[in-house]
């Protein structure tokens, strides 16, 4: 049996004012695949944390599911901490990483 995989273009929500903090660095919030929560629960939490549409939150969740991780937000460190904290409210595994 052959299973086709499709590429998912994931929109990363960026902080409107600036994606960089006062040190000039930008950060990503990385969402890892989750086998505990339902797909819909993760989509809703991504929406709550980032403010993206259902379609965009679905794309982020799908990428995390298919590849093991997805960058779901980019911005200054403080904003990323807030997004990560909201994602962790339901026990999702996330990390904040410096953007390239």
GROMACS .gro file of C-alpha atoms in nm:
model
  100
    1UNK     CA    1   0.000   0.000   0.000
    2UNK     CA    2   0.132   0.345  -0.094
    3UNK     CA    3   0.039   0.640   0.120
    4UNK     CA    4   0.073   0.978  -0.046
    5UNK     CA    5   0.203   1.264   0.159
    6UNK     CA    6   0.121   1.618   0.065
    7UNK     CA    7   0.313   1.929   0.143
    8UNK     CA    8   0.137   2.173   0.369
    9UNK     CA    9   0.226   2.539   0.350
   10UNK     CA   10   0.198   2.657   0.706
   11UNK     CA   11   0.124   3.023   0.768
   12UNK     CA   12   0.318   3.153   1.065
   13UNK     CA   13   0.148   3.439   1.241
   14UNK     CA   14   0.392   3.720   1.297
   15UNK     CA   15   0.365   3.994   1.554
   16UNK     CA   16   0.226   4.293   1.364
   17UNK     CA   17   0.446   4.567   1.507
   18UNK     CA   18   0.774   4.382   1.475
   19UNK     CA   19   0.886   4.023   1.464
   20UNK     CA   20   1.203   4.111   1.656
   21UNK     CA   21   1.255   4.203   2.019
   22UNK     CA   22   1.469   4.487   2.156
   23UNK     CA   23   1.786   4.282   2.105
   24UNK     CA   24   1.702   4.249   1.735
   25UNK     CA   25   1.624   3.878   1.763
   26UNK     CA   26   1.312   3.705   1.633
   27UNK     CA   27   1.178   3.382   1.779
   28UNK     CA   28   0.949   3.095   1.672
   29UNK     CA   29   0.707   2.895   1.880
   30UNK     CA   30   0.745   2.531   1.778
   31UNK     CA   31   0.448   2.298   1.830
   32UNK     CA   32   0.528   1.927   1.851
   33UNK     CA   33   0.304   1.640   1.746
   34UNK     CA   34   0.058   1.535   2.014
   35UNK     CA   35  -0.089   1.185   2.044
   36UNK     CA   36  -0.294   1.264   2.356
   37UNK     CA   37  -0.532   1.539   2.246
   38UNK     CA   38  -0.781   1.521   1.964
   39UNK     CA   39  -0.688   1.693   1.640
   40UNK     CA   40  -0.976   1.938   1.691
   41UNK     CA   41  -0.858   2.026   2.043
   42UNK     CA   42  -0.512   2.113   1.909
   43UNK     CA   43  -0.660   2.320   1.625
   44UNK     CA   44  -0.874   2.516   1.874
   45UNK     CA   45  -0.577   2.576   2.105
   46UNK     CA   46  -0.358   2.695   1.817
   47UNK     CA   47  -0.636   2.938   1.722
   48UNK     CA   48  -0.668   3.059   2.079
   49UNK     CA   49  -0.293   3.108   2.119
   50UNK     CA   50  -0.214   3.268   1.784
   51UNK     CA   51  -0.539   3.422   1.663
   52UNK     CA   52  -0.518   3.254   1.321
   53UNK     CA   53  -0.817   3.124   1.126
   54UNK     CA   54  -0.946   2.769   1.163
   55UNK     CA   55  -0.795   2.685   0.824
   56UNK     CA   56  -0.451   2.816   0.924
   57UNK     CA   57  -0.464   2.643   1.264
   58UNK     CA   58  -0.559   2.320   1.085
   59UNK     CA   59  -0.256   2.358   0.855
   60UNK     CA   60  -0.023   2.409   1.153
   61UNK     CA   61  -0.170   2.112   1.337
   62UNK     CA   62  -0.150   1.894   1.027
   63UNK     CA   63   0.216   1.980   0.972
   64UNK     CA   64   0.297   1.899   1.335
   65UNK     CA   65   0.109   1.570   1.298
   66UNK     CA   66   0.278   1.471   0.971
   67UNK     CA   67   0.634   1.592   1.037
   68UNK     CA   68   0.655   1.592   1.416
   69UNK     CA   69   0.675   1.968   1.456
   70UNK     CA   70   0.551   2.298   1.316
   71UNK     CA   71   0.643   2.662   1.371
   72UNK     CA   72   0.312   2.825   1.461
   73UNK     CA   73   0.410   3.178   1.561
   74UNK     CA   74   0.698   3.422   1.509
   75UNK     CA   75   0.767   3.736   1.704
   76UNK     CA   76   0.960   3.892   1.991
   77UNK     CA   77   1.050   3.661   2.279
   78UNK     CA   78   0.787   3.802   2.518
   79UNK     CA   79   0.506   3.747   2.268
   80UNK     CA   80   0.630   3.394   2.199
   81UNK     CA   81   0.626   3.317   2.572
   82UNK     CA   82   0.259   3.422   2.588
   83UNK     CA   83   0.168   3.205   2.287
   84UNK     CA   84   0.361   2.908   2.427
   85UNK     CA   85   0.192   2.945   2.767
   86UNK     CA   86  -0.153   2.931   2.605
   87UNK     CA   87  -0.059   2.621   2.406
   88UNK     CA   88   0.070   2.458   2.727
   89UNK     CA   89  -0.261   2.523   2.907
   90UNK     CA   90  -0.390   2.191   2.775
   91UNK     CA   91  -0.056   2.014   2.798
   92UNK     CA   92   0.076   2.057   2.445
   93UNK     CA   93   0.452   2.022   2.402
   94UNK     CA   94   0.608   2.341   2.265
   95UNK     CA   95   0.937   2.524   2.270
   96UNK     CA   96   1.061   2.869   2.179
   97UNK     CA   97   1.355   2.883   1.944
   98UNK     CA   98   1.548   3.171   1.789
   99UNK     CA   99   1.434   3.225   1.431
  100UNK     CA  100   1.698   3.194   1.160
   0.00000   0.00000   0.00000
